Amino acid sequence: MNAISDNSEAPGPFDVVVIGSGPAGCVTSLFLRKYGLRVLMLERQQFPRYHIGESLTGVSGDYIRELDLEADMVGLQFPEKSGVKVIGRGAKSEFFVPVLRPTWQVRRSEFDALLLDRALGAGAVHRLGTVKSVVREPAGAVRGVVYQPEGSEAQVEVRSKFVVDASGQSTVLSRHGVAGPMRMDAFGRQMAVFSQFKGAVRDPGMMGNNTFIFYADTHHWSWFIPISPELVSIGIVIPSTTFKRCGDEPEKVLQWGLANINPDLTRRLAEAQSVESVRVIRNYSYRINPFVGDGWLCVGDAHRFADPIFSFGVAMAMSEARAAADAIHRAVETGSWEQPFADYVAFSNRGQNAAFDLIRYFWKFPAFFGVQARGPMRKDFIRMLAGDLFEPHDIPALAMMRNSLALSPPPNIPEGLPQQLAARVMEQFSDFQGISTALIDWSEQPLQLSFLLSDGGWDLKDALKDFEHRLRSQYGADKVAVRAWIPPEHPGPALDRSQVIFRRSIQ
Ligand code: FAD
């Protein structure tokens, strides 16, 4: 792909300056142009340029179709993705969540250049340069930026009614004290080490285009994303403490991850060769607040980013980009920014908080997550993993997750025991034949593992007795009890402090 040329001769004035030409910057500019606003995009890197973030969700696919880019995606031969397979610890369990609207795996250098090309085609002006500071009025309103054009020592001031920070992890407006300070969140001390490989073993046919997520211990996981007929993007994500322990050098840590995260990953990469340098990103999960103000707002990674395990980043950036363009358009039309920008904040928080809680739930209850993603709430899981997280009303499965996150075992139940038991149930009864519901009730000690059996389920009685015996000898007879019923003779325990592992009959 050719380098994208600067059309810097185009004259101002500009309604909006957009800092950064990643998905957030390009899609904001495209929607602003649909409203006829005059847009200047400032980007410090010559495109095409490398970027991480190659697996797109269903919502990103929707934007691609809406922006009429589908034919280009096909032309660039990006692999069509039909779902995500999550492979559990030791490769002992797995679940698949389909994407029901077509989407793609992309090489970001080409994908981002395509978006930029479209933004320029729609009339946005683009200059290659690095934003160095912000133009502020005495009362604090932002009215433009100062940037250094590529290859020049000069500093150029450009004024506008609004500035959009779409500078990704550079978080330009936060660094210049306009937006709030950056705060690390629960996944903050993570590191990602990644490269591209040839010769990895994929699944046959179209399934070979899908994302695999392999996980091991909490917050230790790996991605496997096919990005062309030959290449697969591989990344290892681990806490920074593990990084230090495993060699403290990117190449060594990647090798350690390939050998240790998951046996299925090891098998798939056994004969593969790395064809790219090994890259690292550190401490990338954060939030910035406030992220709007008089004359400015932040979109995408410029204000928030969480653990990328479910590939929400580009979908988040695109969804926010459209909402940001709507908010700016309304502010221009009404001459008042407060309400439109408050609506943008509410929209963004709804989606970002939903993504954050979904990821937290996954890491707290991976075994429940796997079973529930295949159970009666499957439709909600498919929607959420597609990136549909901005709905004004709560998604039932998300409400269930939030309830579970709010519950914590009473102090006499050892930390992590419910999760360990769920994993044991999954291993032991993975097909759930004869079981209509399995749940953990931790309202008192011993913690109760309850099985509601279907009609033929009494055949399981001996297996359940044996299971209880093994759990009690491992965790202590005062810690765990296993009970079984056939409803309707017994309706089973109340669900208020229970975590359902599996339920066939939830409506
Ligand atoms: P960016 O894409 O980072 O774009 C910001 C742009 O701003 C850059 O081009 C930069 O050069 C420019 N810029 C920065 N500072 C300045 C300045 N001072 N002046 C001018 N220009 C500037 N997302 C997914 O959807 N799928 C995935 O599989 C996925 N995997 C990920 C794995 C990892 C390890 C990480 C860390 C992230 C992953 N993401 C993934 C997230 C995804 O990369 C981002 O969410 C997405 O790129 C955000 O887009 P953006 O436009 O906000 O920022």
Coordinates of C-alpha atoms and ligand atoms in Angstrom, one line a residue:
M1 CA 0.0 0.0 0.0
N2 CA 1.3 3.5 -0.9
A3 CA 2.0 6.1 1.8
I4 CA -0.9 8.3 2.3
S5 CA -0.1 11.8 1.2
D6 CA -0.6 15.0 3.2
N7 CA -3.2 17.3 1.8
S8 CA -1.9 20.1 4.0
E9 CA -2.3 22.8 1.4
A10 CA -6.1 22.7 2.0
P11 CA -7.1 25.9 3.7
G12 CA -8.8 26.4 7.1
P13 CA -10.6 27.6 9.0
F14 CA -11.7 24.4 10.8
D15 CA -14.6 23.5 13.0
V16 CA -12.8 20.5 14.5
V17 CA -9.2 19.5 14.9
V18 CA -8.8 15.7 15.4
I19 CA -5.6 14.5 17.0
G20 CA -4.6 11.0 15.7
S21 CA -5.8 9.0 12.6
G22 CA -6.4 5.6 14.2
P23 CA -9.9 4.1 14.1
A24 CA -11.2 6.7 16.6
G25 CA -9.8 9.7 14.7
C26 CA -10.8 8.5 11.2
V27 CA -14.4 7.4 12.1
T28 CA -15.0 10.6 14.1
S29 CA -13.8 12.6 11.1
L30 CA -16.0 10.6 8.7
F31 CA -19.1 11.2 10.7
L32 CA -18.2 14.9 11.2
R33 CA -17.9 15.2 7.4
K34 CA -21.3 13.7 7.0
Y35 CA -22.6 16.7 9.0
G36 CA -20.6 19.0 6.7
L37 CA -18.2 20.2 9.4
R38 CA -14.7 21.3 8.4
V39 CA -12.1 18.8 9.9
L40 CA -8.4 18.9 10.2
M41 CA -6.7 15.6 11.2
L42 CA -3.2 15.7 12.7
E43 CA -1.2 12.5 12.7
R44 CA 2.4 12.1 13.8
Q45 CA 3.1 8.8 11.9
Q46 CA 3.3 8.3 8.2
F47 CA 0.7 5.7 7.2
P48 CA 0.6 2.8 6.6
R49 CA 2.1 2.1 10.1
Y50 CA 2.1 -1.0 12.3
H51 CA -0.5 -1.2 15.1
I52 CA -1.7 -3.9 17.4
G53 CA -5.4 -4.8 17.6
E54 CA -6.1 -7.1 14.7
S55 CA -9.3 -8.9 15.6
L56 CA -12.6 -7.0 14.9
T57 CA -15.9 -7.7 16.6
G58 CA -19.4 -7.8 15.0
V59 CA -20.0 -4.1 15.9
S60 CA -16.8 -3.1 14.0
G61 CA -18.2 -5.1 11.0
D62 CA -21.4 -3.1 11.2
Y63 CA -19.5 0.2 11.0
I64 CA -17.4 -1.2 8.1
R65 CA -20.6 -1.9 6.2
E66 CA -22.2 1.4 7.1
L67 CA -19.1 3.3 5.9
D68 CA -19.3 1.2 2.7
L69 CA -15.9 -0.4 3.1
E70 CA -16.9 -4.0 2.7
A71 CA -15.6 -4.4 -0.8
D72 CA -12.2 -3.0 0.3
M73 CA -12.0 -5.5 3.1
V74 CA -12.6 -8.3 0.7
G75 CA -10.1 -6.8 -1.8
L76 CA -7.4 -6.7 0.9
Q77 CA -8.1 -10.4 1.6
F78 CA -8.6 -9.9 5.3
P79 CA -9.7 -13.3 6.8
E80 CA -13.4 -13.4 7.5
K81 CA -14.0 -14.2 11.2
S82 CA -17.0 -16.2 12.3
G83 CA -16.3 -16.5 16.0
V84 CA -14.0 -16.8 19.0
K85 CA -12.9 -20.0 20.6
V86 CA -11.8 -19.8 24.3
I87 CA -9.6 -22.6 25.4
G88 CA -9.3 -23.1 29.1
R89 CA -6.5 -24.0 31.5
G90 CA -4.6 -27.1 30.4
A91 CA -6.8 -27.3 27.3
K92 CA -9.3 -29.3 29.3
S93 CA -12.3 -27.2 28.3
E94 CA -13.3 -24.8 25.5
F95 CA -16.3 -22.9 24.3
F96 CA -17.0 -21.1 21.0
V97 CA -19.0 -17.9 20.6
P98 CA -20.0 -17.1 17.0
V99 CA -20.1 -13.6 15.5
L100 CA -23.4 -13.7 13.8
R101 CA -22.7 -10.5 11.7
P102 CA -19.7 -10.9 9.3
T103 CA -16.5 -9.3 10.4
W104 CA -12.8 -9.6 9.8
Q105 CA -9.3 -10.1 11.2
V106 CA -7.1 -7.2 9.9
R107 CA -3.5 -6.1 9.4
R108 CA -3.9 -2.8 11.1
S109 CA -1.4 -1.0 8.9
E110 CA -3.7 -1.6 5.9
F111 CA -7.0 -1.3 7.8
D112 CA -6.1 2.1 9.4
A113 CA -4.7 3.4 6.1
L114 CA -8.0 2.4 4.4
L115 CA -10.0 4.3 7.0
L116 CA -7.8 7.4 6.6
D117 CA -8.1 7.2 2.9
R118 CA -11.9 7.3 3.3
A119 CA -11.8 10.2 5.7
L120 CA -9.7 12.2 3.2
G121 CA -12.0 11.1 0.4
A122 CA -14.9 12.5 2.5
G123 CA -13.2 15.9 2.6
A124 CA -11.2 15.8 5.9
V125 CA -7.9 17.7 5.7
H126 CA -4.9 15.7 6.9
R127 CA -1.4 16.9 8.0
L128 CA 1.5 14.9 9.2
G129 CA 2.7 16.4 12.4
T130 CA 2.9 15.9 16.2
V131 CA 0.6 17.9 18.5
K132 CA 2.8 19.6 21.1
S133 CA 0.4 21.8 23.1
V134 CA -3.2 23.1 23.3
V135 CA -4.6 26.6 22.7
R136 CA -6.8 27.6 25.6
E137 CA -8.8 30.7 26.4
P138 CA -8.2 32.4 29.8
A139 CA -11.4 30.7 31.2
G140 CA -10.0 27.3 30.2
A141 CA -12.0 26.5 27.0
V142 CA -9.9 24.7 24.3
R143 CA -9.8 26.5 21.0
G144 CA -7.1 24.6 19.0
V145 CA -3.7 23.1 19.1
V146 CA 0.0 23.8 18.4
Y147 CA 1.7 21.1 16.3
Q148 CA 5.1 20.4 14.8
P149 CA 4.9 19.4 11.1
E150 CA 6.9 16.3 10.1
G151 CA 10.4 17.2 9.1
S152 CA 10.2 20.8 10.4
E153 CA 11.4 22.6 13.5
A154 CA 8.5 25.0 13.3
Q155 CA 5.5 25.1 15.7
V156 CA 2.2 25.8 13.9
E157 CA -0.9 27.0 15.7
V158 CA -4.3 26.0 14.4
R159 CA -7.6 27.2 15.8
S160 CA -10.9 25.4 15.8
K161 CA -14.2 25.4 17.7
F162 CA -13.5 21.9 19.0
V163 CA -10.6 19.6 19.6
V164 CA -11.1 15.8 19.5
D165 CA -8.3 13.8 21.3
A166 CA -8.1 10.5 19.4
S167 CA -4.4 10.0 20.1
G168 CA -4.8 6.5 21.5
Q169 CA -2.4 5.6 24.4
S170 CA -0.6 8.9 23.9
T171 CA -3.6 10.5 25.7
V172 CA -2.5 13.9 24.6
L173 CA -5.2 16.0 26.4
S174 CA -4.6 14.2 29.7
R175 CA -0.8 14.7 29.4
H176 CA -1.4 18.5 28.8
G177 CA -3.6 18.8 31.9
V178 CA -6.8 19.4 29.9
A179 CA -8.5 16.0 30.5
G180 CA -8.1 14.3 34.0
P181 CA -5.1 12.3 35.1
M182 CA -4.6 8.7 33.9
R183 CA -5.5 6.1 36.5
M184 CA -4.5 2.4 36.2
D185 CA -7.4 0.1 36.6
A186 CA -7.7 -3.5 37.8
F187 CA -5.8 -4.8 34.8
G188 CA -3.3 -2.0 34.8
R189 CA -0.1 -3.9 35.6
Q190 CA -0.3 -6.2 32.6
M191 CA 2.2 -6.6 29.8
A192 CA 1.6 -7.8 26.3
V193 CA 4.4 -9.4 24.2
F194 CA 3.6 -10.2 20.6
S195 CA 4.8 -11.1 17.1
Q196 CA 3.6 -12.6 13.9
F197 CA 4.2 -16.3 12.9
K198 CA 4.2 -18.4 9.7
G199 CA 3.4 -22.1 9.8
A200 CA 1.0 -22.2 12.8
V201 CA -1.6 -25.0 12.9
R202 CA -5.0 -23.5 12.3
D203 CA -8.4 -25.3 12.4
P204 CA -9.6 -26.5 8.9
G205 CA -11.6 -24.4 6.5
M206 CA -13.3 -21.2 7.5
M207 CA -12.9 -22.1 11.2
G208 CA -9.2 -21.5 10.6
N209 CA -9.9 -17.7 10.4
N210 CA -11.2 -17.4 13.9
T211 CA -9.6 -16.0 17.0
F212 CA -8.4 -18.4 19.7
I213 CA -8.0 -17.2 23.2
F214 CA -6.0 -19.5 25.5
Y215 CA -5.9 -18.8 29.2
A216 CA -4.0 -20.2 32.1
D217 CA -4.0 -18.7 35.6
T218 CA -5.9 -15.5 36.3
H219 CA -4.7 -12.6 34.0
H220 CA -2.4 -15.0 32.0
W221 CA -3.6 -15.5 28.5
S222 CA -2.7 -15.6 24.9
W223 CA -4.2 -14.6 21.6
F224 CA -4.0 -16.4 18.2
I225 CA -5.4 -14.3 15.4
P226 CA -5.0 -15.3 11.7
I227 CA -4.3 -12.1 9.8
S228 CA -3.6 -13.5 6.3
P229 CA -3.7 -16.9 4.6
E230 CA -0.1 -17.4 6.0
L231 CA 0.3 -15.2 9.0
V232 CA -1.0 -15.5 12.5
S233 CA -0.6 -12.8 15.2
I234 CA 0.4 -14.3 18.5
G235 CA 0.5 -12.4 21.8
I236 CA 1.1 -13.3 25.4
V237 CA -0.5 -11.2 28.1
I238 CA 0.8 -11.6 31.7
P239 CA 1.2 -9.5 34.8
S240 CA 4.4 -7.5 34.9
T241 CA 5.6 -9.6 37.9
T242 CA 5.4 -12.8 35.7
F243 CA 7.2 -10.9 32.9
K244 CA 10.2 -10.3 35.3
R245 CA 10.1 -13.9 36.5
C246 CA 10.1 -15.3 33.0
G247 CA 13.3 -13.7 31.7
D248 CA 12.5 -10.0 31.6
E249 CA 13.3 -9.9 27.9
P250 CA 10.5 -9.9 25.3
E251 CA 11.9 -12.8 23.2
K252 CA 12.4 -15.0 26.3
V253 CA 9.0 -14.1 27.7
L254 CA 7.3 -14.9 24.4
Q255 CA 9.1 -18.3 24.3
W256 CA 8.1 -19.0 27.9
G257 CA 4.5 -18.1 27.1
L258 CA 4.4 -20.4 24.0
A259 CA 5.7 -23.2 26.1
N260 CA 3.6 -22.7 29.2
I261 CA 0.3 -20.8 28.7
N262 CA -1.6 -23.6 27.2
P263 CA -0.7 -27.0 25.7
D264 CA -2.9 -26.4 22.7
L265 CA -1.1 -23.2 21.9
T266 CA 2.2 -25.0 22.2
R267 CA 1.1 -27.6 19.8
R268 CA -0.2 -25.1 17.2
L269 CA 3.1 -23.1 17.3
A270 CA 5.5 -26.1 17.4
E271 CA 6.7 -25.8 13.8
A272 CA 6.0 -22.1 13.3
Q273 CA 8.6 -19.3 12.7
S274 CA 8.4 -15.7 13.9
V275 CA 8.5 -13.3 10.9
E276 CA 8.3 -10.0 12.8
S277 CA 10.2 -8.4 15.7
V278 CA 8.9 -9.1 19.1
R279 CA 7.1 -6.1 20.5
V280 CA 5.9 -5.2 24.0
I281 CA 3.2 -2.9 25.5
R282 CA 3.2 -2.2 29.2
N283 CA 0.6 -0.9 31.7
Y284 CA -2.1 -0.2 29.1
S285 CA -5.3 -0.5 31.1
Y286 CA -6.4 2.8 32.5
R287 CA -9.1 5.4 32.6
I288 CA -9.1 9.2 32.4
N289 CA -11.8 11.3 34.0
P290 CA -13.1 13.9 33.1
F291 CA -12.8 13.2 29.4
V292 CA -15.0 16.1 28.0
G293 CA -15.0 19.8 28.6
D294 CA -15.6 23.2 26.9
G295 CA -14.2 22.8 23.4
W296 CA -12.8 19.3 23.7
L297 CA -13.6 15.6 24.1
C298 CA -11.6 12.3 24.1
V299 CA -12.5 9.3 22.0
G300 CA -11.3 5.7 22.2
D301 CA -8.0 4.8 23.8
A302 CA -7.4 8.5 24.4
H303 CA -9.4 8.2 27.6
R304 CA -10.0 4.5 28.5
F305 CA -8.7 1.1 27.7
A306 CA -9.1 -2.3 29.5
D307 CA -7.7 -5.8 29.1
P308 CA -8.0 -6.6 25.3
I309 CA -9.0 -10.2 25.9
F310 CA -12.3 -9.9 24.0
S311 CA -11.0 -7.5 21.3
F312 CA -13.3 -4.7 22.1
G313 CA -10.9 -1.8 21.4
V314 CA -11.7 -0.9 17.8
A315 CA -15.4 -1.4 18.3
M316 CA -15.3 0.9 21.3
A317 CA -13.4 3.5 19.4
M318 CA -15.8 3.3 16.5
S319 CA -19.0 3.4 18.6
E320 CA -17.6 6.4 20.6
A321 CA -16.5 8.1 17.4
R322 CA -20.0 8.2 16.0
A323 CA -21.4 9.4 19.4
A324 CA -18.7 12.1 19.6
A325 CA -19.5 13.4 16.1
D326 CA -23.2 13.5 17.0
A327 CA -22.4 15.4 20.2
I328 CA -20.2 18.0 18.4
H329 CA -22.8 18.4 15.6
R330 CA -25.6 19.1 18.3
A331 CA -23.2 21.5 20.1
V332 CA -22.6 23.4 16.8
E333 CA -26.4 23.5 16.0
T334 CA -27.5 24.6 19.5
G335 CA -24.5 26.8 20.4
S336 CA -24.3 24.9 23.7
W337 CA -21.9 22.0 24.4
E338 CA -22.9 20.9 28.0
Q339 CA -25.9 18.6 27.3
P340 CA -24.6 17.0 24.1
F341 CA -21.3 16.3 25.8
A342 CA -23.0 15.0 29.0
D343 CA -25.0 12.6 26.7
Y344 CA -21.7 11.5 25.1
V345 CA -20.2 10.8 28.6
A346 CA -23.2 8.7 29.6
F347 CA -23.1 6.7 26.4
S348 CA -19.4 6.1 26.7
N349 CA -19.6 5.1 30.3
R350 CA -22.4 2.7 29.6
G351 CA -20.4 0.8 27.0
Q352 CA -17.0 1.0 28.7
N353 CA -18.4 -0.1 32.1
A354 CA -20.2 -3.0 30.5
A355 CA -17.0 -4.2 28.8
F356 CA -15.0 -3.7 32.0
D357 CA -17.6 -5.8 34.1
L358 CA -17.7 -8.5 31.5
I359 CA -14.0 -8.9 31.5
R360 CA -13.9 -8.8 35.3
Y361 CA -16.5 -11.5 35.5
F362 CA -14.6 -13.6 33.1
W363 CA -11.5 -13.5 35.2
K364 CA -13.3 -14.0 38.5
F365 CA -15.5 -16.9 37.2
P366 CA -13.9 -18.4 34.1
A367 CA -15.7 -21.7 34.5
F368 CA -19.1 -20.1 35.0
F369 CA -18.5 -17.9 32.0
G370 CA -17.7 -20.9 29.8
V371 CA -20.8 -22.8 30.7
Q372 CA -23.1 -19.8 30.6
A373 CA -21.8 -18.8 27.2
R374 CA -23.2 -22.2 26.0
G375 CA -26.3 -22.1 28.1
P376 CA -29.7 -20.4 27.9
M377 CA -28.1 -16.9 28.1
R378 CA -26.1 -17.7 25.0
K379 CA -27.8 -15.0 22.9
D380 CA -26.7 -12.3 25.4
F381 CA -23.1 -13.6 25.3
I382 CA -23.1 -13.5 21.5
R383 CA -24.4 -9.9 21.6
M384 CA -21.9 -8.8 24.2
L385 CA -18.9 -10.4 22.6
A386 CA -19.9 -8.7 19.4
G387 CA -19.3 -5.4 21.2
D388 CA -23.0 -4.5 21.6
L389 CA -22.5 -3.0 25.0
F390 CA -23.9 0.5 24.7
E391 CA -27.6 -0.5 24.9
P392 CA -29.6 1.9 27.2
H393 CA -31.3 -1.1 29.0
D394 CA -29.3 -3.7 30.8
I395 CA -28.6 -7.0 29.1
P396 CA -29.9 -9.8 31.4
A397 CA -26.6 -11.7 31.4
L398 CA -24.8 -8.5 32.2
A399 CA -27.1 -7.9 35.2
M400 CA -26.5 -11.5 36.4
M401 CA -22.7 -10.9 36.1
R402 CA -22.9 -7.6 38.1
N403 CA -24.9 -9.3 40.8
S404 CA -22.3 -12.0 41.1
L405 CA -19.5 -9.5 41.2
A406 CA -21.2 -7.7 44.0
L407 CA -21.5 -10.9 46.0
S408 CA -18.5 -12.1 47.9
P409 CA -18.3 -15.3 49.9
P410 CA -18.6 -14.9 53.7
P411 CA -15.3 -14.6 55.5
N412 CA -15.3 -18.3 56.6
I413 CA -15.3 -19.5 52.9
P414 CA -11.7 -19.6 51.6
E415 CA -10.9 -17.1 48.8
G416 CA -11.4 -18.7 45.4
L417 CA -13.1 -21.8 46.6
P418 CA -16.4 -21.2 44.7
Q419 CA -14.4 -20.7 41.4
Q420 CA -12.3 -23.9 42.1
L421 CA -15.4 -25.9 42.7
A422 CA -17.1 -24.6 39.5
A423 CA -14.0 -25.7 37.6
R424 CA -14.1 -29.2 39.2
V425 CA -17.8 -29.5 38.3
M426 CA -17.0 -28.6 34.7
E427 CA -14.2 -31.2 34.5
Q428 CA -16.3 -33.9 36.1
F429 CA -19.7 -33.4 34.4
S430 CA -18.8 -31.6 31.3
D431 CA -21.7 -32.9 29.2
F432 CA -24.2 -32.2 32.1
Q433 CA -26.2 -35.3 31.1
G434 CA -29.0 -35.8 33.6
I435 CA -28.4 -32.4 35.3
S436 CA -30.8 -29.6 34.9
T437 CA -29.1 -27.1 37.2
A438 CA -25.8 -27.1 39.1
L439 CA -25.2 -24.3 41.5
I440 CA -23.0 -23.2 44.3
D441 CA -24.7 -21.7 47.4
W442 CA -22.1 -20.0 49.6
S443 CA -24.5 -18.4 52.1
E444 CA -23.2 -20.6 54.9
Q445 CA -20.6 -23.1 55.7
P446 CA -20.2 -25.8 54.5
L447 CA -20.5 -24.4 51.0
Q448 CA -23.3 -26.3 49.2
L449 CA -22.9 -27.7 45.7
S450 CA -26.4 -28.5 44.6
F451 CA -27.4 -30.5 41.6
L452 CA -31.0 -30.5 40.4
L453 CA -31.4 -33.6 38.4
S454 CA -33.6 -34.3 35.5
D455 CA -35.8 -37.4 35.4
G456 CA -33.0 -39.8 34.4
G457 CA -30.6 -38.1 36.7
W458 CA -30.7 -40.5 39.6
D459 CA -28.2 -42.6 37.7
L460 CA -25.7 -40.0 38.8
K461 CA -26.2 -40.6 42.5
D462 CA -23.1 -42.7 43.0
A463 CA -20.9 -40.4 40.9
L464 CA -22.1 -37.5 43.0
K465 CA -21.3 -39.3 46.3
D466 CA -17.9 -40.2 45.0
F467 CA -17.4 -36.5 43.9
E468 CA -18.3 -35.3 47.3
H469 CA -15.9 -37.7 48.9
R470 CA -13.1 -36.4 46.8
L471 CA -13.9 -32.8 47.4
R472 CA -14.2 -33.3 51.1
S473 CA -10.9 -35.0 51.4
Q474 CA -9.2 -32.2 49.4
Y475 CA -10.9 -29.1 51.0
G476 CA -12.1 -30.5 54.3
A477 CA -15.4 -32.1 55.4
D478 CA -16.5 -28.8 57.0
K479 CA -16.0 -26.8 53.8
V480 CA -18.0 -28.5 51.1
A481 CA -21.3 -30.5 50.9
V482 CA -22.8 -32.0 47.7
R483 CA -26.6 -32.4 47.5
A484 CA -28.9 -33.6 44.8
W485 CA -32.6 -33.2 44.2
I486 CA -35.2 -34.0 41.5
P487 CA -37.7 -31.1 41.2
P488 CA -40.6 -30.5 41.6
E489 CA -40.5 -32.6 44.8
H490 CA -38.0 -30.2 46.0
P491 CA -37.6 -26.8 44.4
G492 CA -33.9 -26.5 45.4
P493 CA -32.3 -23.8 47.4
A494 CA -33.0 -20.1 47.0
L495 CA -30.7 -18.3 44.5
D496 CA -30.0 -15.1 46.3
R497 CA -26.4 -16.0 47.3
S498 CA -25.9 -18.7 44.7
Q499 CA -23.9 -18.8 41.6
V500 CA -25.4 -20.9 38.9
I501 CA -22.9 -23.1 37.2
F502 CA -25.3 -24.6 34.7
R503 CA -29.0 -24.3 34.3
R504 CA -31.0 -25.7 31.5
S505 CA -34.3 -24.1 32.5
I506 CA -33.5 -20.3 33.0
Q507 CA -36.0 -18.4 30.8
Ligands
FAD1 P1 -4.9 4.4 18.0 O1 -5.3 3.3 17.0 O2 -3.7 4.1 18.9 O3 -4.6 5.7 17.2 C1 -4.0 6.8 17.8 C2 -3.2 7.6 16.7 O4 -2.8 8.8 17.3 C3 -1.9 6.9 16.3 O5 -1.9 6.7 14.9 C4 -0.8 7.8 16.8 O6 0.3 7.9 15.9 C5 -1.6 9.2 16.8 N1 -0.9 10.1 17.8 C6 -0.6 9.9 19.0 N2 0.0 11.0 19.6 C7 -0.1 12.0 18.7 C8 0.3 13.3 18.7 N3 0.8 13.9 19.7 N4 0.1 14.1 17.5 C9 -0.5 13.5 16.4 N5 -0.9 12.2 16.4 C10 -0.7 11.4 17.5 N6 -8.6 -4.0 19.7 C11 -9.3 -4.8 18.9 O7 -10.4 -4.3 18.4 N7 -9.0 -6.1 18.6 C12 -7.9 -6.6 19.1 O8 -7.6 -7.8 18.9 C13 -7.1 -5.9 20.0 N8 -6.0 -6.4 20.6 C14 -5.2 -5.6 21.4 C15 -4.0 -6.1 22.0 C16 -3.2 -5.3 22.8 C17 -2.0 -5.9 23.5 C18 -3.6 -4.0 23.0 C19 -2.7 -3.1 23.9 C20 -4.7 -3.4 22.4 C21 -5.5 -4.2 21.6 N9 -6.6 -3.7 21.0 C22 -7.5 -4.5 20.2 C23 -7.1 -2.3 21.2 C24 -6.8 -1.4 20.0 O9 -5.5 -1.5 19.6 C25 -7.2 0.0 20.3 O10 -8.3 0.0 21.2 C26 -7.5 0.8 19.1 O11 -6.4 0.9 18.3 C27 -7.9 2.2 19.5 O12 -8.0 3.1 18.4 P2 -7.7 4.7 18.7 O13 -8.0 5.3 17.4 O14 -8.3 5.1 19.9 O15 -6.1 4.7 18.9

